[in-house]
Coordinates of C-alpha atoms and ligand atoms in Angstrom, one line a residue:
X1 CA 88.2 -83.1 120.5
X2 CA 89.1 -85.1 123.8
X3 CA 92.7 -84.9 124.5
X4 CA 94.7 -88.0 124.4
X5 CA 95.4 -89.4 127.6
X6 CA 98.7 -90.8 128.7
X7 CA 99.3 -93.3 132.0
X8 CA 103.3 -93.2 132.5
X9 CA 105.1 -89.8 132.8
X10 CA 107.8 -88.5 130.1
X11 CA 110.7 -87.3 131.5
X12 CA 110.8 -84.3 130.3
X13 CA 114.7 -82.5 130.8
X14 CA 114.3 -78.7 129.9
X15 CA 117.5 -76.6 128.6
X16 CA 119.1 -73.8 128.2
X17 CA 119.1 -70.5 125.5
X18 CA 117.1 -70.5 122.2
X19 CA 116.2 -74.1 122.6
X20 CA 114.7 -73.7 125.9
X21 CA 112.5 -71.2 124.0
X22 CA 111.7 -73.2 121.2
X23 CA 111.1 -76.1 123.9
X24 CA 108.0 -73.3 125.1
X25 CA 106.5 -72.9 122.1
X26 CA 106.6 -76.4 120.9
X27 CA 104.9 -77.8 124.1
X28 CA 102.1 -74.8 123.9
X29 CA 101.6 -75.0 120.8
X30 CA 101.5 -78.4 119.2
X31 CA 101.4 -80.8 122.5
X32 CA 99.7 -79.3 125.7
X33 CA 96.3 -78.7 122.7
X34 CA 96.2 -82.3 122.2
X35 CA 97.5 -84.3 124.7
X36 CA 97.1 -84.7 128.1
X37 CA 100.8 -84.6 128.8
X38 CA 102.0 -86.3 131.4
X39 CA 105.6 -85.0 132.2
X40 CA 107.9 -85.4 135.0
X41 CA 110.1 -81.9 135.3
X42 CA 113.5 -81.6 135.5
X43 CA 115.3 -78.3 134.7
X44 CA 118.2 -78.8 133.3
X45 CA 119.0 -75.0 132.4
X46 CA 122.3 -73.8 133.4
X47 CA 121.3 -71.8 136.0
X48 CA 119.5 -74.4 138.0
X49 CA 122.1 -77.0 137.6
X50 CA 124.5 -74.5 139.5
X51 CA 121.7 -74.3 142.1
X52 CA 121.7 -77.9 142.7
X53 CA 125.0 -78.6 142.0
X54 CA 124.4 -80.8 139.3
X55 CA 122.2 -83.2 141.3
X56 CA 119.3 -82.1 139.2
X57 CA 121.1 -84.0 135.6
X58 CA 121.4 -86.9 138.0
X59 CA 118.2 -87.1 139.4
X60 CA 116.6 -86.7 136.0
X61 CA 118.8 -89.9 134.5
X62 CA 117.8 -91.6 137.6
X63 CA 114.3 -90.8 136.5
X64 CA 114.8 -92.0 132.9
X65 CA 116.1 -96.0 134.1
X66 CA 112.8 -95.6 135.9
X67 CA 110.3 -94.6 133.4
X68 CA 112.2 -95.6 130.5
X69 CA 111.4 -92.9 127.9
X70 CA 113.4 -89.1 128.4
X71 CA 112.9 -85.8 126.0
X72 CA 115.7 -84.1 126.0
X73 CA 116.1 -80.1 125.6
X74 CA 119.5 -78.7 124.2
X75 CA 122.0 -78.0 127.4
X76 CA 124.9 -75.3 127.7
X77 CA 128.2 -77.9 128.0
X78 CA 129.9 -75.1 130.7
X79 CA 133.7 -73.8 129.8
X80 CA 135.4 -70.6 131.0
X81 CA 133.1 -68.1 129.3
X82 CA 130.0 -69.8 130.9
X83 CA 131.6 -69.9 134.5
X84 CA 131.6 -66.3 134.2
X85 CA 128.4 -65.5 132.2
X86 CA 126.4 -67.7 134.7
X87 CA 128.6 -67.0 137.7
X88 CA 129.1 -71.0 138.4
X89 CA 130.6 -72.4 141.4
X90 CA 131.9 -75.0 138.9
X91 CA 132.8 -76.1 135.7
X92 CA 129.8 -78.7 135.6
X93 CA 130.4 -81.4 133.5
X94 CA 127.8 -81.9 130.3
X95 CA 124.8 -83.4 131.4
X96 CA 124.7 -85.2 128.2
X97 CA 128.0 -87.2 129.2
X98 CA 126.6 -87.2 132.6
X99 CA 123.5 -89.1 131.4
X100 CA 125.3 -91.1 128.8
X101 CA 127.3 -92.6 131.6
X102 CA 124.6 -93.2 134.1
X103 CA 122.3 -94.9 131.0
X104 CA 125.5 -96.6 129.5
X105 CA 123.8 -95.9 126.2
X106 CA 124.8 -95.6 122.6
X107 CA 123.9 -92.8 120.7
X108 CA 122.4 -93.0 117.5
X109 CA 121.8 -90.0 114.8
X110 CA 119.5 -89.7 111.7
X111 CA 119.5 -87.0 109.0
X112 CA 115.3 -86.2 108.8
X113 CA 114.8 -86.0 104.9
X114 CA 112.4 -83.8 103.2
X115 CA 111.5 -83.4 100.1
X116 CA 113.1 -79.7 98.4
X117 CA 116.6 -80.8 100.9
X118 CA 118.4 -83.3 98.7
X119 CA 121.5 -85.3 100.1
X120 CA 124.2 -84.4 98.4
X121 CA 125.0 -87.8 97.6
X122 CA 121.9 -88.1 94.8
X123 CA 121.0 -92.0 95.5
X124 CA 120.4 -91.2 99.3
X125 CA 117.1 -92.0 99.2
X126 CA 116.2 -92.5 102.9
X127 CA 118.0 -92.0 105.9
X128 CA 121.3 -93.0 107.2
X129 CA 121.6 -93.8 110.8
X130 CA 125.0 -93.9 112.8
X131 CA 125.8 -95.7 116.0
X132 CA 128.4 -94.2 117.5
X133 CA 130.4 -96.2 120.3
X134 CA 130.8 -93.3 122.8
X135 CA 133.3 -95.0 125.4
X136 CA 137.0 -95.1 125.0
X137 CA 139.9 -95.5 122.4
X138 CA 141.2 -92.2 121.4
X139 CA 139.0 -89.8 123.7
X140 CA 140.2 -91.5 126.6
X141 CA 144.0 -91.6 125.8
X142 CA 147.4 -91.8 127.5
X143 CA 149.9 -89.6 124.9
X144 CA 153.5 -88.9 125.6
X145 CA 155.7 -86.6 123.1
X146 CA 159.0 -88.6 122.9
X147 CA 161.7 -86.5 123.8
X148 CA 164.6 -88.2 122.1
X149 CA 165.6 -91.9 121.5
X150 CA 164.7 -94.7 123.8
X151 CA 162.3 -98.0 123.6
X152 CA 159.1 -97.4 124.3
X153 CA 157.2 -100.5 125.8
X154 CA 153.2 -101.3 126.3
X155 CA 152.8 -103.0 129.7
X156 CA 149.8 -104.5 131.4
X157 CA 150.6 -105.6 135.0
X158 CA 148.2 -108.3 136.5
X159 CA 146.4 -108.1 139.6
X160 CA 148.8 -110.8 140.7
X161 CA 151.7 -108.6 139.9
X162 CA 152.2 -110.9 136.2
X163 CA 153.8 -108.4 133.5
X164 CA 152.6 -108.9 129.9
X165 CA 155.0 -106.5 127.4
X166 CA 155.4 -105.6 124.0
X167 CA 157.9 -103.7 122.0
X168 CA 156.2 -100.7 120.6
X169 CA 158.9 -98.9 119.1
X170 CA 162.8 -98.0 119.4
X171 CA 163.1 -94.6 118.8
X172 CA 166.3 -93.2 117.4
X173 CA 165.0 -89.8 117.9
X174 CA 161.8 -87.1 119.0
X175 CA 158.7 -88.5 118.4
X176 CA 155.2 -89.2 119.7
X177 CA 153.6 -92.6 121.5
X178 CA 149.6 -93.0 122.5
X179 CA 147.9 -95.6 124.7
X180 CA 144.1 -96.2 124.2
X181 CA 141.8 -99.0 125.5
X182 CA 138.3 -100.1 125.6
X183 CA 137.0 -102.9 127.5
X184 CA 135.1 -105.9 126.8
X185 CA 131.7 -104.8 128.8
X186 CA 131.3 -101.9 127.3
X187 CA 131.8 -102.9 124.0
X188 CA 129.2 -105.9 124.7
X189 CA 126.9 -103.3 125.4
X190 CA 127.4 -101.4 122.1
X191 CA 126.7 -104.5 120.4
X192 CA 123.2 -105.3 121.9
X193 CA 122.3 -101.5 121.9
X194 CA 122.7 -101.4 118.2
X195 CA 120.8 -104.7 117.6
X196 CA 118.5 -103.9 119.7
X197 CA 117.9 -100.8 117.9
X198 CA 118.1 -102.3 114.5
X199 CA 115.3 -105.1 115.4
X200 CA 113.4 -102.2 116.8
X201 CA 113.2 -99.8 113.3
X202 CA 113.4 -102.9 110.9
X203 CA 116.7 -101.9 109.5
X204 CA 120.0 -103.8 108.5
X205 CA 122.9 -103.0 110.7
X206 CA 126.7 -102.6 109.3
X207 CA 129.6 -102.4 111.3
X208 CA 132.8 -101.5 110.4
X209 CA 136.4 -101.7 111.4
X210 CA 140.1 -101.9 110.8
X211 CA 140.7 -105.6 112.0
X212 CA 143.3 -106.7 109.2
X213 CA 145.4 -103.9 110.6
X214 CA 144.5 -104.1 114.2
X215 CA 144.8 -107.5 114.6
X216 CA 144.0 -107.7 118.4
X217 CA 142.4 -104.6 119.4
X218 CA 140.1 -104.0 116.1
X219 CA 139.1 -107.7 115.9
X220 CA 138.0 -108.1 119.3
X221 CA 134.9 -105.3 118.3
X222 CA 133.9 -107.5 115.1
X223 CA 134.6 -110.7 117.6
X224 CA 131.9 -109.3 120.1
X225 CA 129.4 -108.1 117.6
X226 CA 129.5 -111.6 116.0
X227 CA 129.2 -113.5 119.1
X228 CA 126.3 -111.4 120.6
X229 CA 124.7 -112.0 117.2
X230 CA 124.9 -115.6 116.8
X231 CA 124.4 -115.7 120.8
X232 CA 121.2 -113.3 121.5
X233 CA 120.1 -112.1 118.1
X234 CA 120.4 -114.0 114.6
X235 CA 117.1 -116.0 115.2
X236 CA 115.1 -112.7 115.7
X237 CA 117.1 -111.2 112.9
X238 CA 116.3 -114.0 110.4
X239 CA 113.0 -114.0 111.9
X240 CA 112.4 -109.7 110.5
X241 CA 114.0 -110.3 107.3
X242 CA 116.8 -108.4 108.6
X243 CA 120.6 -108.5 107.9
X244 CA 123.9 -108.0 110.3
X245 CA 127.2 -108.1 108.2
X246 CA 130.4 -107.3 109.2
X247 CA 133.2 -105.2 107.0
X248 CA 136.5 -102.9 106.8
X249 CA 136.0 -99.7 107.7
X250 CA 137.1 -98.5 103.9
X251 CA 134.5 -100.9 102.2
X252 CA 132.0 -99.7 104.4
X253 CA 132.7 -95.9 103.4
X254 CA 132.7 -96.9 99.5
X255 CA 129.8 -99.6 100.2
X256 CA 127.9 -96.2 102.0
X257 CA 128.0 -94.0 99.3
X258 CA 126.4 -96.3 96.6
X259 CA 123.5 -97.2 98.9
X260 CA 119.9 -95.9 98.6
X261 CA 120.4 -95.5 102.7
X262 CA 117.5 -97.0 105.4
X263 CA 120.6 -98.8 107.3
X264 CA 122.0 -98.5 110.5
X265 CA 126.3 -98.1 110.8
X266 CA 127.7 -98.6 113.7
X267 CA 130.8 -97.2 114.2
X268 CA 133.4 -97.3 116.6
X269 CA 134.4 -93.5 118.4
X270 CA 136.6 -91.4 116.3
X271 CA 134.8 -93.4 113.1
X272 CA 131.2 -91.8 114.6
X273 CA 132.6 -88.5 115.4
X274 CA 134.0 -88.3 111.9
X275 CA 131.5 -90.4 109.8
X276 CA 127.8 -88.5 111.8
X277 CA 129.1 -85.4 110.9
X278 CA 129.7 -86.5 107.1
X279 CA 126.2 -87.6 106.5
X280 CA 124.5 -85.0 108.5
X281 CA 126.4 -82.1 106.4
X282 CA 125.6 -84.0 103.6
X283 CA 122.0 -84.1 104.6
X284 CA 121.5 -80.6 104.8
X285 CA 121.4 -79.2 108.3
X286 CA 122.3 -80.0 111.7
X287 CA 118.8 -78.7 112.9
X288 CA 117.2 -81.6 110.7
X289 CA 119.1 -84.5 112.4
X290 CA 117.1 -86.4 115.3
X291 CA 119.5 -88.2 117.9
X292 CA 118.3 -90.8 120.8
X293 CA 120.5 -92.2 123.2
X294 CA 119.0 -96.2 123.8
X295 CA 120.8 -98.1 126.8
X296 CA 121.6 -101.9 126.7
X297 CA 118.3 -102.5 128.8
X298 CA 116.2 -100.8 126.2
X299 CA 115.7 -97.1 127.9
X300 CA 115.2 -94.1 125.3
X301 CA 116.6 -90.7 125.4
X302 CA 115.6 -88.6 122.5
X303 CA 117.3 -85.0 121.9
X304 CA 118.3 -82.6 118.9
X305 CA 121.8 -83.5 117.2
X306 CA 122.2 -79.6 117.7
X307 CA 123.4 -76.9 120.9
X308 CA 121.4 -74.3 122.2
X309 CA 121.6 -72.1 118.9
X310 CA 123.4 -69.3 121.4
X311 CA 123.7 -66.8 118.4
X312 CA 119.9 -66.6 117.8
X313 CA 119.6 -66.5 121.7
X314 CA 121.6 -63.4 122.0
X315 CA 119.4 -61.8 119.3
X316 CA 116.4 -63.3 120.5
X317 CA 117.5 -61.2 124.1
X318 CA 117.8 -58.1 122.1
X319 CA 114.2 -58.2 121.0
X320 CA 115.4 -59.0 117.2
X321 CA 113.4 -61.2 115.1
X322 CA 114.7 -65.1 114.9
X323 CA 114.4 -68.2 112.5
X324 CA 115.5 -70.8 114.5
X325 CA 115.0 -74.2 113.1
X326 CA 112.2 -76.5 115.9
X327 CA 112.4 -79.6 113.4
X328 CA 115.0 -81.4 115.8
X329 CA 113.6 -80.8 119.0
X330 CA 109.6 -81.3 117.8
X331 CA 111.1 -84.7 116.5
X332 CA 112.5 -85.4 119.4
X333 CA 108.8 -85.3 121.7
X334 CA 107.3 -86.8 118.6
X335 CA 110.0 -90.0 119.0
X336 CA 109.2 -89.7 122.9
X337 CA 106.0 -89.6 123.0
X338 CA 105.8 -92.8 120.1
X339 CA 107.8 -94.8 122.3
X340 CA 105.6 -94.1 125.9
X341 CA 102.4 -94.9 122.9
X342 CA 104.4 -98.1 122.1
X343 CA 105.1 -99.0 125.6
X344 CA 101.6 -98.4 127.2
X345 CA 99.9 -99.4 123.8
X346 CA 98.6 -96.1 123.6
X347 CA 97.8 -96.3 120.0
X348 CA 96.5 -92.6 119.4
X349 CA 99.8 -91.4 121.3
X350 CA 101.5 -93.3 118.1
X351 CA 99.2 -91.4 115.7
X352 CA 99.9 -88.3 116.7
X353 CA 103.3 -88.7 116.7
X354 CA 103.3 -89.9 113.1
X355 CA 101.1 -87.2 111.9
X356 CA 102.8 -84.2 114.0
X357 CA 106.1 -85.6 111.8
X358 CA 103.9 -85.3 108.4
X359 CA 102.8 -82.2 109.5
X360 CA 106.5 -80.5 110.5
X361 CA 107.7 -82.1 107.1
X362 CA 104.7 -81.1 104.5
X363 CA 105.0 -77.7 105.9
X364 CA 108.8 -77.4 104.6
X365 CA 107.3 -78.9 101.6
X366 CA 104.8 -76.6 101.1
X367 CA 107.5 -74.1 100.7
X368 CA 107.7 -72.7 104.8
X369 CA 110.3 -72.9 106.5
X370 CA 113.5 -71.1 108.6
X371 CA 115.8 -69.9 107.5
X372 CA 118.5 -72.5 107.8
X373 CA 116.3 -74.8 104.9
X374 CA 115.6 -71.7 102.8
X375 CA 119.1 -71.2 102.0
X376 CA 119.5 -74.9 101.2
X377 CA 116.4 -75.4 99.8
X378 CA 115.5 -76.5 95.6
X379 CA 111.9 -75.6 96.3
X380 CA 111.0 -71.9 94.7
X381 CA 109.3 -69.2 96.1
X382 CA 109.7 -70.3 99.2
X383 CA 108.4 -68.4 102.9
X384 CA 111.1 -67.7 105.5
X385 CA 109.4 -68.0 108.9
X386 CA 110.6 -66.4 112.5
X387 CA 111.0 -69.2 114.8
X388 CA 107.1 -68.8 116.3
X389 CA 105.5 -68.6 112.8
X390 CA 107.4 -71.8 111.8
X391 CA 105.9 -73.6 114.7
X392 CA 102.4 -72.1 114.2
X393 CA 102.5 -72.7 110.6
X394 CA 103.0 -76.4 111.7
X395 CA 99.7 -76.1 114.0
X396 CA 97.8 -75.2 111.1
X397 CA 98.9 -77.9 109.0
X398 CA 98.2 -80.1 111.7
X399 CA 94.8 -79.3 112.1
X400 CA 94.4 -79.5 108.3
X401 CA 95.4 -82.9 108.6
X402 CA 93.4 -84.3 111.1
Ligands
NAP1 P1 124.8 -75.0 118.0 O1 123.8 -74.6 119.0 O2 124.6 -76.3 117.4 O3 124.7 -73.9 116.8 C1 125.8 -73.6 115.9 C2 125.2 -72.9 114.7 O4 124.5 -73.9 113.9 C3 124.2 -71.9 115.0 O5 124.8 -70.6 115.3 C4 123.4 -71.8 113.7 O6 124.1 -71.2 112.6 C5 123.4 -73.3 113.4 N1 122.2 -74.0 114.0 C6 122.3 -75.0 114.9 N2 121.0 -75.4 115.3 C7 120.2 -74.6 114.5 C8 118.8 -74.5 114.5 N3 118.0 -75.3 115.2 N4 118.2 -73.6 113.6 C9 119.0 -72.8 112.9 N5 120.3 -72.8 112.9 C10 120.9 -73.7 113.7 O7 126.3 -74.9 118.5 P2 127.0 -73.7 119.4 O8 126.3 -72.4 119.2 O9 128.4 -73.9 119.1 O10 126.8 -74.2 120.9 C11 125.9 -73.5 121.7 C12 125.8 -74.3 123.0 O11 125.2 -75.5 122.8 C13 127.1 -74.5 123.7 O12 127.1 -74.0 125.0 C14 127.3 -76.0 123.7 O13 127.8 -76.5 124.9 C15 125.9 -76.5 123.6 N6 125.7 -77.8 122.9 C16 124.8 -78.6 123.4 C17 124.5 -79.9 122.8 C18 123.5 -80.7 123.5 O14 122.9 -80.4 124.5 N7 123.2 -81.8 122.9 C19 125.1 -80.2 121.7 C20 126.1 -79.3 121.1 C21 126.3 -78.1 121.7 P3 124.0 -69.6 112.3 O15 124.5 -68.9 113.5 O16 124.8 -69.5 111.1 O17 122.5 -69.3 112.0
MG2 MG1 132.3 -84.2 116.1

């Protein structure tokens, strides 16, 4: 059969450790046989990041405004052990906050169901999706431990030298004080990322947080989100059938966990943080949770929820057999290459996307799969895979498909 042609370049960001090997095997086995892939490189292992201090992570997000559609391959974050193992001239920063920053995006995370890996919570019938604000509050704090007592003040000073203050506390002994903010633009820019991406998969969006506590700083999220609804998106909303409401964060979490699921949540920071790693533990497996970073101005980045599975690399160095999970990362070409089909209206590039996903997922169904699943699994009699059988196993089912 003719492979499928494609006109505009992937960029195509290559990682580090067992990732970077499933990233091989993926590409050999299930893509380069059908597609003509159309890729523009960049190496984003460790190693060659140190070469080109760094420029290489910004080079390939420059390349992602420009083409629009990234694959991303798991990436060593470095810290003291790394500067060492990989003889660094620096502690480079993670390329995924590197890109996040240059793309301005929002990140947004999706448990991949199967059936044989139930959610724990039995009426999650289809996946939950969470939007996680990734700028500000608490992860970009001021904190002071409060020695003794004293009045402790918030202070904005104008441009124009204008004070505005307000008491925060008077302390009558040791304590502790924190000053977070966000800012309007970025915020703004949450908002249309997740409608966007709600008008995009057809799903409701939620969004929830704590505004009849935080009267100012809470209610100035729901008061953006509602006035780039009504403003840019309640006509096209109506228009799908689809449904923005706002609630407290507490109703939201009750609200969640009587759902069937098929929703998106958006969440502020620390709500994300906490709230993606509920329903992904809840779903199974981090190596069955697909994650894509989509900008205000509608550019894609698709990775793996999960690192660089360092454990099975070490092993996989010391010539010992591994069953590293591929799910995430073959779902993230899959959602890649959908996107560039989309885009160019390719419409076989969409077709093999979908039918590369039904492949990957009746294999686990069929009762093969890593290791990971098997221990999770409520399918009998099930075959545990090495990491390369899994992914050939896949091929077959594939071409049984087709
Ligand atoms: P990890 O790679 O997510 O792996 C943690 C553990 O989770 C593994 O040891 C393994 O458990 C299990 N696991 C994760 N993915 C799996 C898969 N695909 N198949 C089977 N099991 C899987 O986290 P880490 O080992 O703490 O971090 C390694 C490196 O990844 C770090 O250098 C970190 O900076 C980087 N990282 C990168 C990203 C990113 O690029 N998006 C995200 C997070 C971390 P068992 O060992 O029990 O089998
Ligand atoms: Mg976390």
């Amino acid at each position: 059969m003719a492979k499928i042609p494609m006109t505009t370049p992937l960029v195509e960001m290559d990682g580090d450790e067992m990732t970077r090997i499933l990233w091989k095997m993926i590409k050999d086995e299930l893509l380069l046989p059908y597609i003509d892939l159309k890729t523009e490189y960049y190496d984003l292992g460790l190693e060659h990041r140190n070469e080109t201090d760094d420029q290489v992570t910004m080079d390939s997000a420059e390349a992602t405004k420009k083409y629009g559609v990234a694959v991303k391959c798991a990436t060593i974050t470095p810290n003291a052990a790394r500067m060492t193992e990989y003889h660094l001239k620096e502690m480079w920063k993670s390329p995924n906050g590197t890109i996040r920053a240059a793309l301005d995006g929002t990140v947004f995370r999706a448990p991949i169901q199967v059936k044989g890996i139930e959610p724990c919570v039995k009426n999650w019938k289809k996946p939950i999706t969470l939007a996680r604000h990734a700028y500000g509050d608490v992860y970009k704090n001021t904190e002071i431990k409060v020695p003794g007592p004293g009045k402790a003040e918030l202070v904005f000073t104008a441009e124009d030298g204008t004070q505005t203050r307000e008491l925060i506390h008077t302390f009558d002994g040791p304590g502790v004080l924190q000053g977070i903010h966000n800012t309007d633009r970025s915020i703004t820019s949450f908002a249309r990322a997740c409608f966007s991406y709600a008008l995009d998969t057809k799903q409701d969006l939620w969004f929830a947080t704590k505004d009849t506590i935080s009267k100012k700083y809470d209610h100035n999220f729901k008061d953006i989100f509602q006035d780039v609804y009504e403003k840019e998106y309640k006509e096209k909303f109506e228009a799908a059938g689809l449904e923005y409401f706002y609630t407290l964060i507490d109703d939201a979490v009750a609200r969640v966990m009587k759902t069937e699921g098929g929703f998106i949540w958006a969440c502020k920071n620390y709500d994300g943080d906490v709230m993606s790693d509920m329903v992904s533990s809840a779903c199974g497996s981090l190596a069955m949770m697909t994650s894509v970073l989509v900008s205000p101005d509608g550019v894609y980045e698709y990775e793996a929820a999960h690192g660089t599975v360092q454990r099975h690399y070490y092993k996989h160095l010391k010539g010992e057999e591994t069953s590293t999970n591929s799910v995430a990362t073959i779902f993230a070409w899959t959602g890649a290459l959908r996107k560039r089909g989309e885009l160019d209206g390719i419409s076989d590039l969409v077709v093999f996307a979908d039918k590369l996903e039904q492949a990957t997922l009746k294999t686990i169904e069929d009762g093969k799969m890593t290791k990971d699943l098997a221990l999770i699994t409520s399918l009998e009699n099930v075959t545990v895979l090495n990491s390369e059988n899994f992914i050939k196993e896949i091929r077959k089912t594939y071409e049984a498909l087709v």
